[in-house]
């Protein structure tokens, strides 16, 4: 339960004032209209608490009857409510990057509005029709044709291998780890994830394996070295291709692993097994059937495929697909998360039987928290690579935002396994 509160509405600076639906009108007189609207909505918060310090040093607190995140927000000016109302999560992110606001725990602040979804939509739903239209158009222009896919992937993954090497673990794995029993550090947990995927796919010695979206080669190296599989890895990131190719050469695995700079749509080989780790999110909704059709085409009869995919809950999907969010604007242009049901229906449509799945969103929340700490710890080195303070705030918000989504289980991550 939330803490007992009074309805004191004193205007003394620095004195905390609880806002309730009953007293909120009197307490907010004189504040900008967008701020008043945001705080009126927040006063109906059903879960958790939020303490807000305003630019004029007034302190408001809102809270629901049910337990939930205990968050704090410090406004340096009045821009956040206006930008949130206008542009949704993109506005919230840009406001953070511009220094309009801060929080001692940004993840918890964002999580509060995820678990209080209706209030979050009221405040940060992005109500400006022109802004929303521009964002939808921008997302449409990032559609993942063959040529556009390379540009979209390059926007994120070709920041440079040196950038990612500074804060990823030694396996150079940029996807959720699996913190199973005994996997208490990030590197071990990433290997545990690889092992679970390979085991449930059924990869054995000399299996012929296709990996769609091989990244920097972590899974391909694991499957070849630890199991003895023969792996073909596909990537459309030039930086990843160069790194993974050299990685296999140094590991003495060039005879077992071939890295190809190639779009998955151009693959024509037949394979015993197919693996794909957090690549499907970048495919784009229009091309989901194309992806599953290619998996079916490239699997030998009786073959199996395993994918690790981030999904969004069914109830939120329609609104999400109509209104591009911060991730689609700044981090993964052209991307789209599927729902769990969509993964099942796509499998059925292409004769792929989904025979097993495992779900581990809290492992992703932990992975993101560890990445954030490693990113902060590497910032002095990253600055010397040419990244500025605004870029730092963009990446901070990205990691906070995703962690909040997984902690609240608004989104999750799962490994899904199909048989041909």
CSV table of C-alpha atoms in Angstrom, one decimal:
chain,number,residue,atom,x,y,z
A,1,UNK,CA,0.0,0.0,0.0
A,2,UNK,CA,1.1,3.6,-0.6
A,3,UNK,CA,2.1,5.6,2.4
A,4,UNK,CA,-0.5,7.5,4.5
A,5,UNK,CA,-0.8,11.1,3.2
A,6,UNK,CA,-2.4,14.4,4.2
A,7,UNK,CA,-4.0,16.9,1.8
A,8,UNK,CA,-1.9,19.9,2.8
A,9,UNK,CA,-1.8,22.4,-0.1
A,10,UNK,CA,0.5,25.0,1.5
A,11,UNK,CA,2.5,27.0,-1.0
A,12,UNK,CA,5.6,27.2,1.1
A,13,UNK,CA,8.7,26.6,-1.1
A,14,UNK,CA,10.4,23.3,-0.4
A,15,UNK,CA,7.4,21.9,1.5
A,16,UNK,CA,6.0,18.6,0.2
A,17,UNK,CA,2.4,18.7,-0.9
A,18,UNK,CA,0.4,15.6,-1.6
A,19,UNK,CA,-1.9,16.0,-4.6
A,20,UNK,CA,-5.2,14.2,-4.7
A,21,UNK,CA,-8.0,14.5,-7.2
A,22,UNK,CA,-9.8,16.6,-4.6
A,23,UNK,CA,-7.2,19.2,-3.9
A,24,UNK,CA,-5.2,19.3,-7.1
A,25,UNK,CA,-7.1,22.3,-8.6
A,26,UNK,CA,-6.2,24.6,-5.7
A,27,UNK,CA,-2.6,23.4,-5.5
A,28,UNK,CA,-1.8,24.1,-9.2
A,29,UNK,CA,-2.9,27.6,-9.6
A,30,UNK,CA,-0.5,29.7,-11.6
A,31,UNK,CA,1.4,26.8,-13.2
A,32,UNK,CA,1.6,26.5,-17.0
A,33,UNK,CA,-1.5,24.8,-18.4
A,34,UNK,CA,0.3,21.7,-19.7
A,35,UNK,CA,1.9,21.3,-16.3
A,36,UNK,CA,-1.5,21.5,-14.7
A,37,UNK,CA,-2.9,19.0,-17.1
A,38,UNK,CA,0.0,16.5,-16.4
A,39,UNK,CA,-0.3,16.8,-12.7
A,40,UNK,CA,-4.1,16.5,-12.8
A,41,UNK,CA,-3.7,13.2,-14.6
A,42,UNK,CA,-0.9,12.1,-12.2
A,43,UNK,CA,-3.1,12.8,-9.2
A,44,UNK,CA,-5.2,9.8,-10.3
A,45,UNK,CA,-2.1,7.5,-10.3
A,46,UNK,CA,-3.4,4.1,-9.1
A,47,UNK,CA,0.0,2.4,-8.3
A,48,UNK,CA,3.2,3.6,-6.8
A,49,UNK,CA,4.3,7.2,-6.0
A,50,UNK,CA,6.0,10.1,-7.7
A,51,UNK,CA,7.7,13.0,-6.1
A,52,UNK,CA,8.1,16.1,-8.4
A,53,UNK,CA,10.3,19.0,-7.7
A,54,UNK,CA,9.4,22.0,-9.9
A,55,UNK,CA,11.7,24.7,-11.3
A,56,UNK,CA,10.4,27.1,-8.6
A,57,UNK,CA,11.3,24.6,-5.9
A,58,UNK,CA,7.8,23.5,-5.1
A,59,UNK,CA,7.5,19.8,-4.2
A,60,UNK,CA,4.5,17.7,-5.1
A,61,UNK,CA,3.8,14.1,-4.5
A,62,UNK,CA,1.2,11.8,-6.0
A,63,UNK,CA,0.5,8.2,-5.3
A,64,UNK,CA,-2.0,5.4,-5.6
A,65,UNK,CA,-3.5,3.0,-3.1
A,66,UNK,CA,-1.7,0.0,-4.7
A,67,UNK,CA,2.0,-0.6,-4.3
A,68,UNK,CA,4.3,0.1,-7.3
A,69,UNK,CA,7.5,2.0,-8.3
A,70,UNK,CA,8.5,4.8,-6.0
A,71,UNK,CA,9.9,7.4,-8.4
A,72,UNK,CA,11.2,11.0,-8.3
A,73,UNK,CA,11.4,13.7,-10.9
A,74,UNK,CA,13.2,17.0,-10.9
A,75,UNK,CA,12.1,19.6,-13.5
A,76,UNK,CA,14.7,22.2,-14.5
A,77,UNK,CA,12.1,24.0,-16.6
A,78,UNK,CA,8.5,23.5,-17.7
A,79,UNK,CA,9.3,21.8,-21.1
A,80,UNK,CA,8.7,18.2,-20.2
A,81,UNK,CA,4.9,18.2,-20.0
A,82,UNK,CA,4.5,20.1,-23.2
A,83,UNK,CA,6.9,17.9,-25.1
A,84,UNK,CA,5.4,14.7,-23.7
A,85,UNK,CA,1.8,15.8,-24.6
A,86,UNK,CA,3.0,16.7,-28.1
A,87,UNK,CA,5.4,13.9,-29.1
A,88,UNK,CA,4.9,11.1,-26.6
A,89,UNK,CA,8.0,9.0,-25.7
A,90,UNK,CA,10.0,10.8,-28.4
A,91,UNK,CA,9.3,14.1,-26.6
A,92,UNK,CA,10.2,12.7,-23.2
A,93,UNK,CA,13.5,11.4,-24.6
A,94,UNK,CA,14.4,14.6,-26.4
A,95,UNK,CA,13.5,16.5,-23.2
A,96,UNK,CA,15.9,14.3,-21.2
A,97,UNK,CA,18.7,14.8,-23.8
A,98,UNK,CA,18.2,18.6,-23.7
A,99,UNK,CA,18.5,18.6,-19.9
A,100,UNK,CA,14.9,19.7,-19.1
A,101,UNK,CA,14.6,17.1,-16.4
A,102,UNK,CA,16.4,14.4,-14.4
A,103,UNK,CA,15.7,11.7,-11.9
A,104,UNK,CA,17.8,9.8,-9.3
A,105,UNK,CA,16.4,6.7,-11.0
A,106,UNK,CA,15.2,7.2,-14.5
A,107,UNK,CA,14.3,3.5,-15.0
A,108,UNK,CA,12.0,3.6,-12.0
A,109,UNK,CA,10.4,6.9,-13.2
A,110,UNK,CA,9.7,5.4,-16.7
A,111,UNK,CA,8.5,2.1,-15.1
A,112,UNK,CA,6.0,4.0,-13.0
A,113,UNK,CA,4.2,5.2,-16.2
A,114,UNK,CA,4.4,1.8,-17.8
A,115,UNK,CA,2.6,0.1,-14.9
A,116,UNK,CA,0.1,3.0,-14.8
A,117,UNK,CA,-0.5,2.7,-18.5
A,118,UNK,CA,-3.6,4.8,-18.8
A,119,UNK,CA,-2.0,7.7,-16.9
A,120,UNK,CA,1.1,7.3,-19.0
A,121,UNK,CA,-0.9,7.5,-22.2
A,122,UNK,CA,-2.7,10.6,-21.0
A,123,UNK,CA,0.5,12.4,-20.3
A,124,UNK,CA,2.9,11.0,-23.0
A,125,UNK,CA,0.5,9.7,-25.6
A,126,UNK,CA,1.6,12.2,-28.2
A,127,UNK,CA,-1.6,14.1,-29.1
A,128,UNK,CA,-0.3,16.4,-31.7
A,129,UNK,CA,-1.7,15.0,-35.0
A,130,UNK,CA,0.9,16.8,-37.1
A,131,UNK,CA,3.8,15.5,-35.1
A,132,UNK,CA,2.3,12.0,-35.1
A,133,UNK,CA,1.8,12.1,-38.9
A,134,UNK,CA,5.5,13.2,-39.4
A,135,UNK,CA,6.7,10.4,-37.1
A,136,UNK,CA,4.6,7.8,-39.0
A,137,UNK,CA,5.9,9.1,-42.3
A,138,UNK,CA,9.5,8.9,-41.1
A,139,UNK,CA,8.9,5.3,-39.9
A,140,UNK,CA,7.4,4.4,-43.3
A,141,UNK,CA,10.3,5.9,-45.1
A,142,UNK,CA,12.6,3.6,-43.1
A,143,UNK,CA,10.8,0.5,-44.4
A,144,UNK,CA,13.3,-2.4,-44.6
A,145,UNK,CA,13.8,-2.8,-48.3
A,146,UNK,CA,17.2,-4.4,-49.2
A,147,UNK,CA,18.9,-1.1,-49.6
A,148,UNK,CA,17.1,0.6,-46.7
A,149,UNK,CA,17.8,-2.3,-44.4
A,150,UNK,CA,21.6,-1.8,-44.7
A,151,UNK,CA,21.2,1.9,-44.0
A,152,UNK,CA,18.9,1.2,-40.9
A,153,UNK,CA,21.4,-1.4,-39.6
A,154,UNK,CA,24.3,0.8,-40.2
A,155,UNK,CA,22.7,3.6,-38.2
A,156,UNK,CA,23.1,1.5,-35.1
A,157,UNK,CA,25.7,-1.2,-35.5
A,158,UNK,CA,28.2,0.7,-37.5
A,159,UNK,CA,29.0,3.2,-34.7
A,160,UNK,CA,32.2,1.3,-34.7
A,161,UNK,CA,33.5,-1.9,-33.2
A,162,UNK,CA,35.6,0.1,-30.8
A,163,UNK,CA,32.5,1.7,-29.3
A,164,UNK,CA,30.8,-1.7,-28.6
A,165,UNK,CA,34.0,-3.4,-27.5
A,166,UNK,CA,34.4,-0.9,-24.6
A,167,UNK,CA,31.2,-1.9,-22.8
A,168,UNK,CA,29.9,-5.2,-24.1
A,169,UNK,CA,31.3,-8.4,-22.4
A,170,UNK,CA,34.2,-10.3,-24.0
A,171,UNK,CA,31.9,-12.4,-26.1
A,172,UNK,CA,30.7,-9.1,-27.9
A,173,UNK,CA,27.1,-10.2,-27.4
A,174,UNK,CA,24.5,-7.5,-27.9
A,175,UNK,CA,21.3,-9.3,-26.8
A,176,UNK,CA,19.8,-10.5,-23.6
A,177,UNK,CA,21.8,-12.8,-21.4
A,178,UNK,CA,20.3,-15.7,-19.5
A,179,UNK,CA,21.2,-15.6,-15.8
A,180,UNK,CA,20.4,-19.2,-15.0
A,181,UNK,CA,21.8,-21.0,-12.0
A,182,UNK,CA,25.6,-20.5,-11.8
A,183,UNK,CA,25.6,-17.7,-14.4
A,184,UNK,CA,26.2,-14.8,-12.2
A,185,UNK,CA,28.4,-12.6,-14.4
A,186,UNK,CA,27.5,-11.2,-17.8
A,187,UNK,CA,29.9,-13.2,-19.9
A,188,UNK,CA,28.8,-16.5,-18.3
A,189,UNK,CA,25.2,-15.6,-18.7
A,190,UNK,CA,25.7,-14.8,-22.4
A,191,UNK,CA,27.3,-18.2,-23.0
A,192,UNK,CA,24.4,-19.8,-21.0
A,193,UNK,CA,22.0,-18.1,-23.4
A,194,UNK,CA,23.9,-19.5,-26.4
A,195,UNK,CA,24.0,-23.0,-24.9
A,196,UNK,CA,20.2,-23.0,-24.2
A,197,UNK,CA,19.5,-21.9,-27.8
A,198,UNK,CA,21.7,-24.5,-29.4
A,199,UNK,CA,20.5,-27.3,-27.1
A,200,UNK,CA,16.8,-26.6,-27.8
A,201,UNK,CA,17.4,-26.2,-31.5
A,202,UNK,CA,19.1,-29.6,-31.5
A,203,UNK,CA,22.5,-28.6,-32.9
A,204,UNK,CA,25.0,-31.4,-32.9
A,205,UNK,CA,28.5,-32.0,-34.2
A,206,UNK,CA,28.7,-31.4,-38.0
A,207,UNK,CA,25.2,-29.9,-38.0
A,208,UNK,CA,24.8,-27.4,-40.9
A,209,UNK,CA,23.6,-24.2,-39.3
A,210,UNK,CA,22.5,-20.9,-40.7
A,211,UNK,CA,22.5,-17.9,-38.4
A,212,UNK,CA,20.5,-14.9,-39.6
A,213,UNK,CA,22.0,-11.8,-38.1
A,214,UNK,CA,25.2,-13.1,-36.7
A,215,UNK,CA,26.4,-9.9,-35.0
A,216,UNK,CA,30.0,-10.0,-34.1
A,217,UNK,CA,30.1,-13.8,-34.3
A,218,UNK,CA,29.6,-14.8,-30.7
A,219,UNK,CA,27.0,-17.6,-31.3
A,220,UNK,CA,28.7,-18.8,-34.5
A,221,UNK,CA,32.0,-19.2,-32.6
A,222,UNK,CA,30.2,-21.0,-29.7
A,223,UNK,CA,28.4,-23.4,-32.0
A,224,UNK,CA,31.6,-24.2,-34.0
A,225,UNK,CA,34.0,-24.4,-31.1
A,226,UNK,CA,31.9,-26.0,-28.3
A,227,UNK,CA,29.7,-28.2,-30.5
A,228,UNK,CA,31.5,-28.7,-33.7
A,229,UNK,CA,28.8,-27.4,-36.0
A,230,UNK,CA,29.4,-25.9,-39.4
A,231,UNK,CA,27.9,-22.3,-39.4
A,232,UNK,CA,27.1,-19.8,-42.0
A,233,UNK,CA,26.5,-16.3,-40.5
A,234,UNK,CA,24.7,-13.5,-42.3
A,235,UNK,CA,25.1,-9.8,-41.5
A,236,UNK,CA,24.5,-6.5,-43.3
A,237,UNK,CA,26.7,-4.5,-41.0
A,238,UNK,CA,30.1,-3.9,-42.6
A,239,UNK,CA,31.7,-3.4,-39.1
A,240,UNK,CA,30.2,-6.7,-37.8
A,241,UNK,CA,31.3,-8.6,-41.0
A,242,UNK,CA,34.9,-7.4,-40.7
A,243,UNK,CA,35.0,-8.2,-37.0
A,244,UNK,CA,33.4,-11.6,-37.2
A,245,UNK,CA,35.5,-12.7,-40.1
A,246,UNK,CA,38.7,-11.8,-38.3
A,247,UNK,CA,37.4,-13.4,-35.1
A,248,UNK,CA,37.0,-16.7,-36.8
A,249,UNK,CA,40.4,-16.5,-38.4
A,250,UNK,CA,42.0,-15.8,-35.0
A,251,UNK,CA,40.0,-18.6,-33.4
A,252,UNK,CA,41.1,-21.1,-36.1
A,253,UNK,CA,37.5,-21.7,-37.1
A,254,UNK,CA,37.6,-20.4,-40.7
A,255,UNK,CA,37.1,-23.9,-41.9
A,256,UNK,CA,33.9,-24.3,-39.8
A,257,UNK,CA,32.4,-20.8,-40.0
A,258,UNK,CA,31.6,-18.7,-43.0
A,259,UNK,CA,30.6,-15.0,-42.4
A,260,UNK,CA,28.7,-13.5,-45.4
A,261,UNK,CA,27.9,-9.9,-46.0
A,262,UNK,CA,24.4,-10.6,-47.3
A,263,UNK,CA,20.7,-9.9,-46.7
A,264,UNK,CA,18.8,-12.9,-45.4
A,265,UNK,CA,16.4,-12.6,-48.4
A,266,UNK,CA,19.2,-13.6,-50.7
A,267,UNK,CA,20.2,-16.8,-49.0
A,268,UNK,CA,19.5,-20.0,-51.1
A,269,UNK,CA,21.2,-22.8,-49.1
A,270,UNK,CA,19.6,-25.7,-47.2
A,271,UNK,CA,20.4,-26.1,-43.5
A,272,UNK,CA,19.7,-28.6,-40.7
A,273,UNK,CA,19.1,-25.8,-38.3
A,274,UNK,CA,18.6,-22.0,-38.3
A,275,UNK,CA,19.3,-19.6,-35.4
A,276,UNK,CA,18.5,-16.0,-35.1
A,277,UNK,CA,19.1,-13.8,-32.0
A,278,UNK,CA,17.2,-10.5,-31.7
A,279,UNK,CA,17.4,-9.8,-35.4
A,280,UNK,CA,13.7,-10.3,-36.2
A,281,UNK,CA,12.9,-7.0,-34.4
A,282,UNK,CA,14.7,-5.2,-37.2
A,283,UNK,CA,12.9,-7.0,-40.1
A,284,UNK,CA,9.8,-4.7,-40.1
A,285,UNK,CA,6.2,-5.8,-40.0
A,286,UNK,CA,5.8,-5.8,-43.8
A,287,UNK,CA,8.6,-8.3,-44.2
A,288,UNK,CA,7.7,-10.7,-41.3
A,289,UNK,CA,6.1,-13.2,-43.8
A,290,UNK,CA,9.1,-12.9,-46.0
A,291,UNK,CA,11.4,-13.8,-43.1
A,292,UNK,CA,9.4,-16.8,-42.1
A,293,UNK,CA,9.1,-17.9,-45.7
A,294,UNK,CA,12.9,-17.8,-46.0
A,295,UNK,CA,13.3,-19.8,-42.8
A,296,UNK,CA,10.9,-22.4,-44.2
A,297,UNK,CA,12.7,-22.4,-47.6
A,298,UNK,CA,16.2,-22.8,-46.1
A,299,UNK,CA,15.3,-25.5,-43.6
A,300,UNK,CA,16.0,-29.1,-44.7
A,301,UNK,CA,13.0,-31.5,-44.2
A,302,UNK,CA,12.7,-32.2,-40.4
A,303,UNK,CA,15.0,-29.3,-39.6
A,304,UNK,CA,14.5,-26.9,-36.7
A,305,UNK,CA,14.9,-23.2,-36.0
A,306,UNK,CA,15.4,-21.3,-32.8
A,307,UNK,CA,15.0,-17.5,-32.4
A,308,UNK,CA,15.4,-15.1,-29.6
A,309,UNK,CA,12.9,-12.3,-30.0
A,310,UNK,CA,11.7,-9.3,-28.1
A,311,UNK,CA,7.9,-9.2,-28.1
A,312,UNK,CA,5.2,-6.7,-27.0
A,313,UNK,CA,2.0,-7.6,-25.2
A,314,UNK,CA,-1.1,-8.1,-27.3
A,315,UNK,CA,-3.1,-5.3,-25.7
A,316,UNK,CA,-0.5,-2.6,-26.5
A,317,UNK,CA,0.4,-3.7,-30.1
A,318,UNK,CA,-2.2,-1.7,-32.1
A,319,UNK,CA,-1.3,1.6,-30.4
A,320,UNK,CA,2.4,0.8,-30.7
A,321,UNK,CA,2.3,0.1,-34.4
A,322,UNK,CA,0.4,3.3,-35.2
A,323,UNK,CA,2.6,5.6,-33.2
A,324,UNK,CA,6.4,5.2,-33.6
A,325,UNK,CA,8.2,5.4,-30.3
A,326,UNK,CA,11.6,6.7,-29.2
A,327,UNK,CA,13.4,3.4,-30.1
A,328,UNK,CA,12.1,3.5,-33.7
A,329,UNK,CA,13.0,7.1,-34.1
A,330,UNK,CA,16.5,7.2,-32.6
A,331,UNK,CA,17.8,3.7,-32.1
A,332,UNK,CA,16.4,1.1,-34.5
A,333,UNK,CA,14.8,2.9,-37.5
A,334,UNK,CA,12.4,0.6,-39.4
A,335,UNK,CA,12.0,-1.8,-36.5
A,336,UNK,CA,8.9,-3.3,-35.1
A,337,UNK,CA,8.2,-5.8,-32.2
A,338,UNK,CA,5.8,-8.7,-32.8
A,339,UNK,CA,3.4,-10.1,-30.3
A,340,UNK,CA,3.7,-13.7,-29.0
A,341,UNK,CA,0.5,-14.6,-30.9
A,342,UNK,CA,1.9,-13.2,-34.1
A,343,UNK,CA,5.0,-15.5,-33.8
A,344,UNK,CA,2.6,-18.5,-33.5
A,345,UNK,CA,0.5,-17.5,-36.4
A,346,UNK,CA,3.5,-16.8,-38.7
A,347,UNK,CA,4.8,-20.2,-37.9
A,348,UNK,CA,1.4,-21.8,-38.7
A,349,UNK,CA,1.2,-19.9,-42.0
A,350,UNK,CA,4.5,-21.3,-43.2
A,351,UNK,CA,4.2,-24.8,-41.8
A,352,UNK,CA,6.6,-24.3,-38.9
A,353,UNK,CA,5.4,-25.9,-35.7
A,354,UNK,CA,6.3,-23.9,-32.6
A,355,UNK,CA,7.2,-26.7,-30.2
A,356,UNK,CA,8.9,-24.9,-27.3
A,357,UNK,CA,9.4,-21.4,-25.9
A,358,UNK,CA,11.0,-19.9,-22.8
A,359,UNK,CA,10.5,-16.4,-21.5
A,360,UNK,CA,12.9,-14.3,-19.4
A,361,UNK,CA,12.2,-10.5,-19.3
A,362,UNK,CA,13.8,-10.0,-16.0
A,363,UNK,CA,17.1,-11.4,-17.4
A,364,UNK,CA,17.0,-8.7,-20.0
A,365,UNK,CA,16.3,-6.0,-17.4
A,366,UNK,CA,19.4,-7.2,-15.6
A,367,UNK,CA,21.4,-7.3,-18.8
A,368,UNK,CA,20.5,-3.7,-19.6
A,369,UNK,CA,21.4,-2.5,-16.1
A,370,UNK,CA,24.8,-4.2,-16.4
A,371,UNK,CA,25.3,-2.6,-19.9
A,372,UNK,CA,24.4,0.8,-18.5
A,373,UNK,CA,27.0,0.5,-15.7
A,374,UNK,CA,29.6,-0.7,-18.2
A,375,UNK,CA,28.7,2.2,-20.5
A,376,UNK,CA,29.2,4.7,-17.8
A,377,UNK,CA,32.4,3.1,-16.7
A,378,UNK,CA,33.7,3.4,-20.2
A,379,UNK,CA,32.6,6.9,-21.0
A,380,UNK,CA,36.0,8.6,-20.6
A,381,UNK,CA,37.3,6.2,-23.4
A,382,UNK,CA,34.2,6.7,-25.5
A,383,UNK,CA,34.5,10.4,-25.4
A,384,UNK,CA,37.9,10.0,-27.1
A,385,UNK,CA,36.2,8.1,-29.9
A,386,UNK,CA,34.3,11.3,-30.7
A,387,UNK,CA,31.0,10.8,-28.9
A,388,UNK,CA,29.6,13.8,-27.2
A,389,UNK,CA,27.4,14.5,-24.2
A,390,UNK,CA,24.1,14.5,-26.1
A,391,UNK,CA,25.0,11.0,-27.5
A,392,UNK,CA,25.7,9.9,-24.0
A,393,UNK,CA,22.3,11.1,-22.8
A,394,UNK,CA,20.6,9.4,-25.8
A,395,UNK,CA,22.2,6.1,-24.9
A,396,UNK,CA,21.4,6.5,-21.3
A,397,UNK,CA,17.8,7.0,-22.0
A,398,UNK,CA,17.7,4.1,-24.5
A,399,UNK,CA,19.1,1.7,-21.8
A,400,UNK,CA,16.8,3.2,-19.1
A,401,UNK,CA,13.7,3.0,-21.4
A,402,UNK,CA,14.3,-0.6,-22.3
A,403,UNK,CA,15.0,-1.7,-18.8
A,404,UNK,CA,11.8,-0.2,-17.6
A,405,UNK,CA,9.9,-2.0,-20.3
A,406,UNK,CA,11.3,-5.4,-19.3
A,407,UNK,CA,11.1,-4.8,-15.6
A,408,UNK,CA,7.4,-4.0,-15.9
A,409,UNK,CA,7.0,-6.8,-18.5
A,410,UNK,CA,5.3,-4.5,-21.0
A,411,UNK,CA,7.8,-6.1,-23.3
A,412,UNK,CA,9.5,-9.4,-22.9
A,413,UNK,CA,12.1,-11.6,-24.5
A,414,UNK,CA,11.7,-15.2,-25.5
A,415,UNK,CA,13.4,-18.0,-27.2
A,416,UNK,CA,11.0,-19.8,-29.6
A,417,UNK,CA,11.6,-23.0,-31.4
A,418,UNK,CA,10.1,-24.3,-34.6
A,419,UNK,CA,10.2,-27.6,-36.6
A,420,UNK,CA,9.8,-27.8,-40.3
